[in-house]
Amino acid sequence: MTDKSNPYYVAYIREKKARAEIEQMLEDYTRQVYEKNVLLEQQIEQIKNQQQSLIQQEKLALLGSLAAGVAHEINNPLAFVISNVTTLNSYVADLLAVVPNAQLNAAERHNIDFITEDLPELISDTDQGFYRIKDIVKNLLFFARTDTEQMIDIDLCDAIEMAVKLLGPKLKDVFVKQQLNPVDNIRFNSGELNQVLVNILVNAIQACEQQNNDAGMITITLSQHDHTIKLNIIDNGCGMPPEVKQRMFDAFYTTKPIGTGTGIGMSIVLQILQQQNAGVEVQSEVGKGTNVQITFNAV
């Protein structure tokens, strides 16, 4: 009797085969459980990051509302301070005109001459400072407008200049070159348009900073052909590889260090532009820069 005909041997082989199959099934199941656990941990981490981003956005939204409220509060006292400085300038001129020079000694006459020469420049500088504050307040109010349902005719040149002024403190190391040809107005929501412009410009600024290039430059061009208006925001920053460019409009996708980006800025840009029937195209090359082109329809 051979081993194959031995019932004990056959039972042993059957048991060995069944054990191997069970071990393989257990190994496969363990591997699947491990992979699912890894995926679950990644999803939990992604949810935490999204949660943090949403919290940050909520803080920024609250900060925007507070900034708008503060700007409104500054506007009223600023108006009468500017008016008072103008009146003060005329009063000082009248007072200095009637100062009795004949009754003054040499030292007093020297002081009066110095005041007469310096005071107009001092008041002029103060006046210019107040008007700069007024411009900042106006830009803040324009950016923080919450009339999301209201569509108005907007001059793109003015909107671009306001966005650049608003980002002035961030542009210390980046030169902005504007080539804005006169174009027709567009029908848009002013607050949303400013959000689009600011988000793209902030990305361009950060790209220039990441390039560590002392000659960081952003070129803004505006042109019109028939009823199509094209706005190009071009930077000479770090650029993007194809895999990053492909995902740049995905919500919560970011390649920036923690604390410098939430990953939803360009997603918001795309959403706003699609809602307003405007188009956006992006060209980018690593180490050379990025060109974001927005196409609007003229009124």
PDB file of N, CA and C in Angstrom, residues 118-202:
ATOM      1  N   ASP A 118       8.881 126.034   8.746  1.00  0.00           N
ATOM      2  CA  ASP A 118       8.700 124.597   8.974  1.00  0.00           C
ATOM      3  C   ASP A 118       7.239 124.185   9.103  1.00  0.00           C
ATOM      4  N   LEU A 119       6.393 125.082   9.622  1.00  0.00           N
ATOM      5  CA  LEU A 119       5.015 124.715   9.940  1.00  0.00           C
ATOM      6  C   LEU A 119       4.191 124.276   8.724  1.00  0.00           C
ATOM      7  N   PRO A 120       4.250 124.999   7.599  1.00  0.00           N
ATOM      8  CA  PRO A 120       3.464 124.544   6.439  1.00  0.00           C
ATOM      9  C   PRO A 120       3.848 123.139   5.984  1.00  0.00           C
ATOM     10  N   GLU A 121       5.171 122.842   5.977  1.00  0.00           N
ATOM     11  CA  GLU A 121       5.613 121.494   5.583  1.00  0.00           C
ATOM     12  C   GLU A 121       5.143 120.450   6.589  1.00  0.00           C
ATOM     13  N   LEU A 122       5.185 120.815   7.886  1.00  0.00           N
ATOM     14  CA  LEU A 122       4.742 119.898   8.935  1.00  0.00           C
ATOM     15  C   LEU A 122       3.262 119.569   8.779  1.00  0.00           C
ATOM     16  N   ILE A 123       2.456 120.596   8.539  1.00  0.00           N
ATOM     17  CA  ILE A 123       1.015 120.388   8.364  1.00  0.00           C
ATOM     18  C   ILE A 123       0.737 119.609   7.084  1.00  0.00           C
ATOM     19  N   SER A 124       1.502 119.899   6.026  1.00  0.00           N
ATOM     20  CA  SER A 124       1.317 119.178   4.758  1.00  0.00           C
ATOM     21  C   SER A 124       1.623 117.694   4.926  1.00  0.00           C
ATOM     22  N   ASP A 125       2.728 117.369   5.639  1.00  0.00           N
ATOM     23  CA  ASP A 125       3.073 115.967   5.878  1.00  0.00           C
ATOM     24  C   ASP A 125       1.993 115.268   6.700  1.00  0.00           C
ATOM     25  N   THR A 126       1.474 115.971   7.708  1.00  0.00           N
ATOM     26  CA  THR A 126       0.405 115.410   8.533  1.00  0.00           C
ATOM     27  C   THR A 126      -0.841 115.138   7.693  1.00  0.00           C
ATOM     28  N   ASP A 127      -1.148 116.092   6.819  1.00  0.00           N
ATOM     29  CA  ASP A 127      -2.312 115.958   5.939  1.00  0.00           C
ATOM     30  C   ASP A 127      -2.156 114.742   5.017  1.00  0.00           C
ATOM     31  N   GLN A 128      -0.959 114.574   4.455  1.00  0.00           N
ATOM     32  CA  GLN A 128      -0.716 113.434   3.578  1.00  0.00           C
ATOM     33  C   GLN A 128      -0.835 112.110   4.331  1.00  0.00           C
ATOM     34  N   GLY A 129      -0.346 112.109   5.579  1.00  0.00           N
ATOM     35  CA  GLY A 129      -0.468 110.904   6.407  1.00  0.00           C
ATOM     36  C   GLY A 129      -1.920 110.531   6.638  1.00  0.00           C
ATOM     37  N   PHE A 130      -2.750 111.527   6.919  1.00  0.00           N
ATOM     38  CA  PHE A 130      -4.177 111.262   7.136  1.00  0.00           C
ATOM     39  C   PHE A 130      -4.846 110.738   5.865  1.00  0.00           C
ATOM     40  N   TYR A 131      -4.456 111.289   4.718  1.00  0.00           N
ATOM     41  CA  TYR A 131      -5.061 110.827   3.464  1.00  0.00           C
ATOM     42  C   TYR A 131      -4.607 109.405   3.114  1.00  0.00           C
ATOM     43  N   ARG A 132      -3.382 109.046   3.520  1.00  0.00           N
ATOM     44  CA  ARG A 132      -2.945 107.659   3.330  1.00  0.00           C
ATOM     45  C   ARG A 132      -3.772 106.717   4.197  1.00  0.00           C
ATOM     46  N   ILE A 133      -4.040 107.127   5.437  1.00  0.00           N
ATOM     47  CA  ILE A 133      -4.908 106.325   6.316  1.00  0.00           C
ATOM     48  C   ILE A 133      -6.296 106.201   5.700  1.00  0.00           C
ATOM     49  N   LYS A 134      -6.781 107.293   5.131  1.00  0.00           N
ATOM     50  CA  LYS A 134      -8.100 107.282   4.497  1.00  0.00           C
ATOM     51  C   LYS A 134      -8.142 106.284   3.343  1.00  0.00           C
ATOM     52  N   ASP A 135      -7.072 106.248   2.538  1.00  0.00           N
ATOM     53  CA  ASP A 135      -7.001 105.289   1.417  1.00  0.00           C
ATOM     54  C   ASP A 135      -6.994 103.849   1.924  1.00  0.00           C
ATOM     55  N   ILE A 136      -6.231 103.598   3.006  1.00  0.00           N
ATOM     56  CA  ILE A 136      -6.180 102.249   3.574  1.00  0.00           C
ATOM     57  C   ILE A 136      -7.558 101.819   4.063  1.00  0.00           C
ATOM     58  N   VAL A 137      -8.236 102.722   4.746  1.00  0.00           N
ATOM     59  CA  VAL A 137      -9.585 102.430   5.242  1.00  0.00           C
ATOM     60  C   VAL A 137     -10.531 102.150   4.082  1.00  0.00           C
ATOM     61  N   LYS A 138     -10.431 102.965   3.017  1.00  0.00           N
ATOM     62  CA  LYS A 138     -11.296 102.772   1.850  1.00  0.00           C
ATOM     63  C   LYS A 138     -11.053 101.409   1.218  1.00  0.00           C
ATOM     64  N   ASN A 139      -9.772 101.014   1.093  1.00  0.00           N
ATOM     65  CA  ASN A 139      -9.451  99.715   0.504  1.00  0.00           C
ATOM     66  C   ASN A 139      -9.945  98.563   1.373  1.00  0.00           C
ATOM     67  N   LEU A 140      -9.816  98.712   2.692  1.00  0.00           N
ATOM     68  CA  LEU A 140     -10.315  97.681   3.607  1.00  0.00           C
ATOM     69  C   LEU A 140     -11.827  97.528   3.479  1.00  0.00           C
ATOM     70  N   LEU A 141     -12.523  98.636   3.432  1.00  0.00           N
ATOM     71  CA  LEU A 141     -13.984  98.592   3.303  1.00  0.00           C
ATOM     72  C   LEU A 141     -14.392  97.981   1.975  1.00  0.00           C
ATOM     73  N   PHE A 142     -13.660  98.314   0.918  1.00  0.00           N
ATOM     74  CA  PHE A 142     -13.987  97.770  -0.405  1.00  0.00           C
ATOM     75  C   PHE A 142     -13.776  96.261  -0.433  1.00  0.00           C
ATOM     76  N   PHE A 143     -12.679  95.810   0.221  1.00  0.00           N
ATOM     77  CA  PHE A 143     -12.383  94.379   0.236  1.00  0.00           C
ATOM     78  C   PHE A 143     -13.350  93.598   1.123  1.00  0.00           C
ATOM     79  N   ALA A 144     -13.814  94.215   2.212  1.00  0.00           N
ATOM     80  CA  ALA A 144     -14.632  93.508   3.190  1.00  0.00           C
ATOM     81  C   ALA A 144     -16.129  93.606   2.919  1.00  0.00           C
ATOM     82  N   ARG A 145     -16.506  94.118   1.763  1.00  0.00           N
ATOM     83  CA  ARG A 145     -17.933  94.239   1.460  1.00  0.00           C
ATOM     84  C   ARG A 145     -18.592  92.871   1.474  1.00  0.00           C
ATOM     85  N   THR A 146     -19.767  92.788   2.087  1.00  0.00           N
ATOM     86  CA  THR A 146     -20.453  91.498   2.273  1.00  0.00           C
ATOM     87  C   THR A 146     -21.727  91.394   1.434  1.00  0.00           C
ATOM     88  N   ASP A 147     -21.903  92.272   0.463  1.00  0.00           N
ATOM     89  CA  ASP A 147     -23.115  92.238  -0.353  1.00  0.00           C
ATOM     90  C   ASP A 147     -22.971  91.163  -1.435  1.00  0.00           C
ATOM     91  N   THR A 148     -22.978  89.878  -1.007  1.00  0.00           N
ATOM     92  CA  THR A 148     -22.657  88.771  -1.905  1.00  0.00           C
ATOM     93  C   THR A 148     -23.662  88.600  -3.031  1.00  0.00           C
ATOM     94  N   GLU A 149     -24.855  89.134  -2.870  1.00  0.00           N
ATOM     95  CA  GLU A 149     -25.870  88.967  -3.899  1.00  0.00           C
ATOM     96  C   GLU A 149     -25.832  90.088  -4.937  1.00  0.00           C
ATOM     97  N   GLN A 150     -25.127  91.179  -4.613  1.00  0.00           N
ATOM     98  CA  GLN A 150     -25.189  92.364  -5.460  1.00  0.00           C
ATOM     99  C   GLN A 150     -24.132  92.318  -6.557  1.00  0.00           C
ATOM    100  N   MET A 151     -24.570  92.447  -7.779  1.00  0.00           N
ATOM    101  CA  MET A 151     -23.674  92.495  -8.930  1.00  0.00           C
ATOM    102  C   MET A 151     -23.628  93.932  -9.434  1.00  0.00           C
ATOM    103  N   ILE A 152     -22.434  94.441  -9.650  1.00  0.00           N
ATOM    104  CA  ILE A 152     -22.290  95.822 -10.100  1.00  0.00           C
ATOM    105  C   ILE A 152     -21.292  95.871 -11.248  1.00  0.00           C
ATOM    106  N   ASP A 153     -21.291  96.991 -11.978  1.00  0.00           N
ATOM    107  CA  ASP A 153     -20.290  97.214 -13.020  1.00  0.00           C
ATOM    108  C   ASP A 153     -18.981  97.646 -12.351  1.00  0.00           C
ATOM    109  N   ILE A 154     -17.896  96.957 -12.675  1.00  0.00           N
ATOM    110  CA  ILE A 154     -16.616  97.201 -12.007  1.00  0.00           C
ATOM    111  C   ILE A 154     -15.542  97.530 -13.028  1.00  0.00           C
ATOM    112  N   ASP A 155     -14.750  98.542 -12.718  1.00  0.00           N
ATOM    113  CA  ASP A 155     -13.569  98.885 -13.506  1.00  0.00           C
ATOM    114  C   ASP A 155     -12.425  98.004 -13.025  1.00  0.00           C
ATOM    115  N   LEU A 156     -11.960  97.094 -13.882  1.00  0.00           N
ATOM    116  CA  LEU A 156     -10.915  96.150 -13.483  1.00  0.00           C
ATOM    117  C   LEU A 156      -9.609  96.846 -13.103  1.00  0.00           C
ATOM    118  N   CYS A 157      -9.286  97.936 -13.778  1.00  0.00           N
ATOM    119  CA  CYS A 157      -8.055  98.668 -13.452  1.00  0.00           C
ATOM    120  C   CYS A 157      -8.083  99.146 -12.000  1.00  0.00           C
ATOM    121  N   ASP A 158      -9.219  99.719 -11.593  1.00  0.00           N
ATOM    122  CA  ASP A 158      -9.356 100.192 -10.212  1.00  0.00           C
ATOM    123  C   ASP A 158      -9.289  99.027  -9.223  1.00  0.00           C
ATOM    124  N   ALA A 159      -9.956  97.920  -9.558  1.00  0.00           N
ATOM    125  CA  ALA A 159      -9.976  96.764  -8.660  1.00  0.00           C
ATOM    126  C   ALA A 159      -8.563  96.192  -8.478  1.00  0.00           C
ATOM    127  N   ILE A 160      -7.783  96.124  -9.558  1.00  0.00           N
ATOM    128  CA  ILE A 160      -6.414  95.606  -9.482  1.00  0.00           C
ATOM    129  C   ILE A 160      -5.542  96.520  -8.626  1.00  0.00           C
ATOM    130  N   GLU A 161      -5.649  97.822  -8.847  1.00  0.00           N
ATOM    131  CA  GLU A 161      -4.838  98.774  -8.083  1.00  0.00           C
ATOM    132  C   GLU A 161      -5.175  98.711  -6.602  1.00  0.00           C
ATOM    133  N   MET A 162      -6.474  98.544  -6.270  1.00  0.00           N
ATOM    134  CA  MET A 162      -6.873  98.447  -4.867  1.00  0.00           C
ATOM    135  C   MET A 162      -6.321  97.173  -4.230  1.00  0.00           C
ATOM    136  N   ALA A 163      -6.365  96.056  -4.968  1.00  0.00           N
ATOM    137  CA  ALA A 163      -5.834  94.797  -4.438  1.00  0.00           C
ATOM    138  C   ALA A 163      -4.334  94.905  -4.188  1.00  0.00           C
ATOM    139  N   VAL A 164      -3.605  95.547  -5.105  1.00  0.00           N
ATOM    140  CA  VAL A 164      -2.159  95.729  -4.940  1.00  0.00           C
ATOM    141  C   VAL A 164      -1.868  96.614  -3.734  1.00  0.00           C
ATOM    142  N   LYS A 165      -2.648  97.691  -3.575  1.00  0.00           N
ATOM    143  CA  LYS A 165      -2.457  98.581  -2.424  1.00  0.00           C
ATOM    144  C   LYS A 165      -2.727  97.842  -1.117  1.00  0.00           C
ATOM    145  N   LEU A 166      -3.754  97.011  -1.123  1.00  0.00           N
ATOM    146  CA  LEU A 166      -4.114  96.266   0.082  1.00  0.00           C
ATOM    147  C   LEU A 166      -2.987  95.324   0.497  1.00  0.00           C
ATOM    148  N   LEU A 167      -2.265  94.796  -0.484  1.00  0.00           N
ATOM    149  CA  LEU A 167      -1.179  93.856  -0.197  1.00  0.00           C
ATOM    150  C   LEU A 167       0.176  94.562  -0.103  1.00  0.00           C
ATOM    151  N   GLY A 168       0.149  95.881  -0.028  1.00  0.00           N
ATOM    152  CA  GLY A 168       1.387  96.661   0.021  1.00  0.00           C
ATOM    153  C   GLY A 168       2.417  96.155   1.014  1.00  0.00           C
ATOM    154  N   PRO A 169       2.027  95.880   2.289  1.00  0.00           N
ATOM    155  CA  PRO A 169       3.021  95.404   3.274  1.00  0.00           C
ATOM    156  C   PRO A 169       3.680  94.089   2.887  1.00  0.00           C
ATOM    157  N   LYS A 170       3.005  93.236   2.086  1.00  0.00           N
ATOM    158  CA  LYS A 170       3.568  91.948   1.678  1.00  0.00           C
ATOM    159  C   LYS A 170       4.482  92.086   0.455  1.00  0.00           C
ATOM    160  N   LEU A 171       4.479  93.272  -0.158  1.00  0.00           N
ATOM    161  CA  LEU A 171       5.202  93.458  -1.422  1.00  0.00           C
ATOM    162  C   LEU A 171       6.537  94.174  -1.237  1.00  0.00           C
ATOM    163  N   LYS A 172       7.083  94.139  -0.028  1.00  0.00           N
ATOM    164  CA  LYS A 172       8.334  94.847   0.226  1.00  0.00           C
ATOM    165  C   LYS A 172       9.485  94.292  -0.602  1.00  0.00           C
ATOM    166  N   ASP A 173       9.507  92.963  -0.800  1.00  0.00           N
ATOM    167  CA  ASP A 173      10.611  92.325  -1.510  1.00  0.00           C
ATOM    168  C   ASP A 173      10.221  91.854  -2.916  1.00  0.00           C
ATOM    169  N   VAL A 174       9.025  92.234  -3.349  1.00  0.00           N
ATOM    170  CA  VAL A 174       8.552  91.818  -4.669  1.00  0.00           C
ATOM    171  C   VAL A 174       8.096  93.060  -5.443  1.00  0.00           C
ATOM    172  N   PHE A 175       8.612  93.225  -6.649  1.00  0.00           N
ATOM    173  CA  PHE A 175       8.231  94.373  -7.478  1.00  0.00           C
ATOM    174  C   PHE A 175       7.016  94.007  -8.333  1.00  0.00           C
ATOM    175  N   VAL A 176       6.029  94.890  -8.350  1.00  0.00           N
ATOM    176  CA  VAL A 176       4.821  94.665  -9.149  1.00  0.00           C
ATOM    177  C   VAL A 176       4.834  95.601 -10.353  1.00  0.00           C
ATOM    178  N   LYS A 177       4.754  95.019 -11.531  1.00  0.00           N
ATOM    179  CA  LYS A 177       4.717  95.786 -12.784  1.00  0.00           C
ATOM    180  C   LYS A 177       3.323  95.667 -13.385  1.00  0.00           C
ATOM    181  N   GLN A 178       2.665  96.792 -13.588  1.00  0.00           N
ATOM    182  CA  GLN A 178       1.297  96.788 -14.110  1.00  0.00           C
ATOM    183  C   GLN A 178       1.274  97.315 -15.545  1.00  0.00           C
ATOM    184  N   GLN A 179       0.712  96.514 -16.434  1.00  0.00           N
ATOM    185  CA  GLN A 179       0.507  96.910 -17.829  1.00  0.00           C
ATOM    186  C   GLN A 179      -1.000  96.804 -18.105  1.00  0.00           C
ATOM    187  N   LEU A 180      -1.721  97.821 -17.679  1.00  0.00           N
ATOM    188  CA  LEU A 180      -3.181  97.767 -17.701  1.00  0.00           C
ATOM    189  C   LEU A 180      -3.725  98.639 -18.828  1.00  0.00           C
ATOM    190  N   ASN A 181      -4.139  98.005 -19.908  1.00  0.00           N
ATOM    191  CA  ASN A 181      -4.801  98.741 -20.983  1.00  0.00           C
ATOM    192  C   ASN A 181      -6.250  99.008 -20.594  1.00  0.00           C
ATOM    193  N   PRO A 182      -6.796 100.139 -21.029  1.00  0.00           N
ATOM    194  CA  PRO A 182      -8.210 100.416 -20.715  1.00  0.00           C
ATOM    195  C   PRO A 182      -9.123  99.332 -21.301  1.00  0.00           C
ATOM    196  N   VAL A 183     -10.040  98.827 -20.489  1.00  0.00           N
ATOM    197  CA  VAL A 183     -10.972  97.792 -20.933  1.00  0.00           C
ATOM    198  C   VAL A 183     -12.376  98.165 -20.475  1.00  0.00           C
ATOM    199  N   ASP A 184     -13.372  97.502 -21.050  1.00  0.00           N
ATOM    200  CA  ASP A 184     -14.750  97.722 -20.621  1.00  0.00           C
ATOM    201  C   ASP A 184     -14.946  97.213 -19.202  1.00  0.00           C
ATOM    202  N   ASN A 185     -16.003  97.703 -18.561  1.00  0.00           N
ATOM    203  CA  ASN A 185     -16.346  97.211 -17.227  1.00  0.00           C
ATOM    204  C   ASN A 185     -16.827  95.767 -17.298  1.00  0.00           C
ATOM    205  N   ILE A 186     -16.743  95.084 -16.165  1.00  0.00           N
ATOM    206  CA  ILE A 186     -17.293  93.736 -16.062  1.00  0.00           C
ATOM    207  C   ILE A 186     -18.405  93.736 -15.024  1.00  0.00           C
ATOM    208  N   ARG A 187     -19.317  92.799 -15.147  1.00  0.00           N
ATOM    209  CA  ARG A 187     -20.417  92.645 -14.186  1.00  0.00           C
ATOM    210  C   ARG A 187     -19.997  91.593 -13.172  1.00  0.00           C
ATOM    211  N   PHE A 188     -19.756  92.023 -11.939  1.00  0.00           N
ATOM    212  CA  PHE A 188     -19.200  91.104 -10.945  1.00  0.00           C
ATOM    213  C   PHE A 188     -19.593  91.592  -9.552  1.00  0.00           C
ATOM    214  N   ASN A 189     -19.404  90.708  -8.584  1.00  0.00           N
ATOM    215  CA  ASN A 189     -19.551  91.101  -7.184  1.00  0.00           C
ATOM    216  C   ASN A 189     -18.212  91.650  -6.705  1.00  0.00           C
ATOM    217  N   SER A 190     -18.200  92.846  -6.154  1.00  0.00           N
ATOM    218  CA  SER A 190     -16.933  93.509  -5.833  1.00  0.00           C
ATOM    219  C   SER A 190     -16.128  92.760  -4.782  1.00  0.00           C
ATOM    220  N   GLY A 191     -16.797  92.272  -3.731  1.00  0.00           N
ATOM    221  CA  GLY A 191     -16.083  91.539  -2.689  1.00  0.00           C
ATOM    222  C   GLY A 191     -15.473  90.263  -3.209  1.00  0.00           C
ATOM    223  N   GLU A 192     -16.216  89.531  -4.033  1.00  0.00           N
ATOM    224  CA  GLU A 192     -15.702  88.274  -4.583  1.00  0.00           C
ATOM    225  C   GLU A 192     -14.554  88.521  -5.564  1.00  0.00           C
ATOM    226  N   LEU A 193     -14.665  89.589  -6.353  1.00  0.00           N
ATOM    227  CA  LEU A 193     -13.575  89.914  -7.287  1.00  0.00           C
ATOM    228  C   LEU A 193     -12.292  90.226  -6.525  1.00  0.00           C
ATOM    229  N   ASN A 194     -12.415  90.985  -5.452  1.00  0.00           N
ATOM    230  CA  ASN A 194     -11.236  91.296  -4.645  1.00  0.00           C
ATOM    231  C   ASN A 194     -10.646  90.050  -4.024  1.00  0.00           C
ATOM    232  N   GLN A 195     -11.501  89.119  -3.616  1.00  0.00           N
ATOM    233  CA  GLN A 195     -11.002  87.873  -3.039  1.00  0.00           C
ATOM    234  C   GLN A 195     -10.221  87.071  -4.080  1.00  0.00           C
ATOM    235  N   VAL A 196     -10.731  87.033  -5.304  1.00  0.00           N
ATOM    236  CA  VAL A 196     -10.035  86.341  -6.388  1.00  0.00           C
ATOM    237  C   VAL A 196      -8.657  86.960  -6.624  1.00  0.00           C
ATOM    238  N   LEU A 197      -8.624  88.292  -6.765  1.00  0.00           N
ATOM    239  CA  LEU A 197      -7.363  88.976  -7.062  1.00  0.00           C
ATOM    240  C   LEU A 197      -6.358  88.807  -5.923  1.00  0.00           C
ATOM    241  N   VAL A 198      -6.821  88.992  -4.692  1.00  0.00           N
ATOM    242  CA  VAL A 198      -5.919  88.902  -3.544  1.00  0.00           C
ATOM    243  C   VAL A 198      -5.378  87.480  -3.381  1.00  0.00           C
ATOM    244  N   ASN A 199      -6.240  86.471  -3.531  1.00  0.00           N
ATOM    245  CA  ASN A 199      -5.777  85.085  -3.383  1.00  0.00           C
ATOM    246  C   ASN A 199      -4.695  84.741  -4.408  1.00  0.00           C
ATOM    247  N   ILE A 200      -4.904  85.157  -5.657  1.00  0.00           N
ATOM    248  CA  ILE A 200      -3.906  84.856  -6.696  1.00  0.00           C
ATOM    249  C   ILE A 200      -2.614  85.631  -6.446  1.00  0.00           C
ATOM    250  N   LEU A 201      -2.745  86.888  -6.056  1.00  0.00           N
ATOM    251  CA  LEU A 201      -1.551  87.701  -5.793  1.00  0.00           C
ATOM    252  C   LEU A 201      -0.763  87.175  -4.599  1.00  0.00           C
ATOM    253  N   VAL A 202      -1.456  86.731  -3.562  1.00  0.00           N
ATOM    254  CA  VAL A 202      -0.768  86.166  -2.387  1.00  0.00           C
ATOM    255  C   VAL A 202       0.023  84.923  -2.791  1.00  0.00           C
TER     256      VAL A 202
END
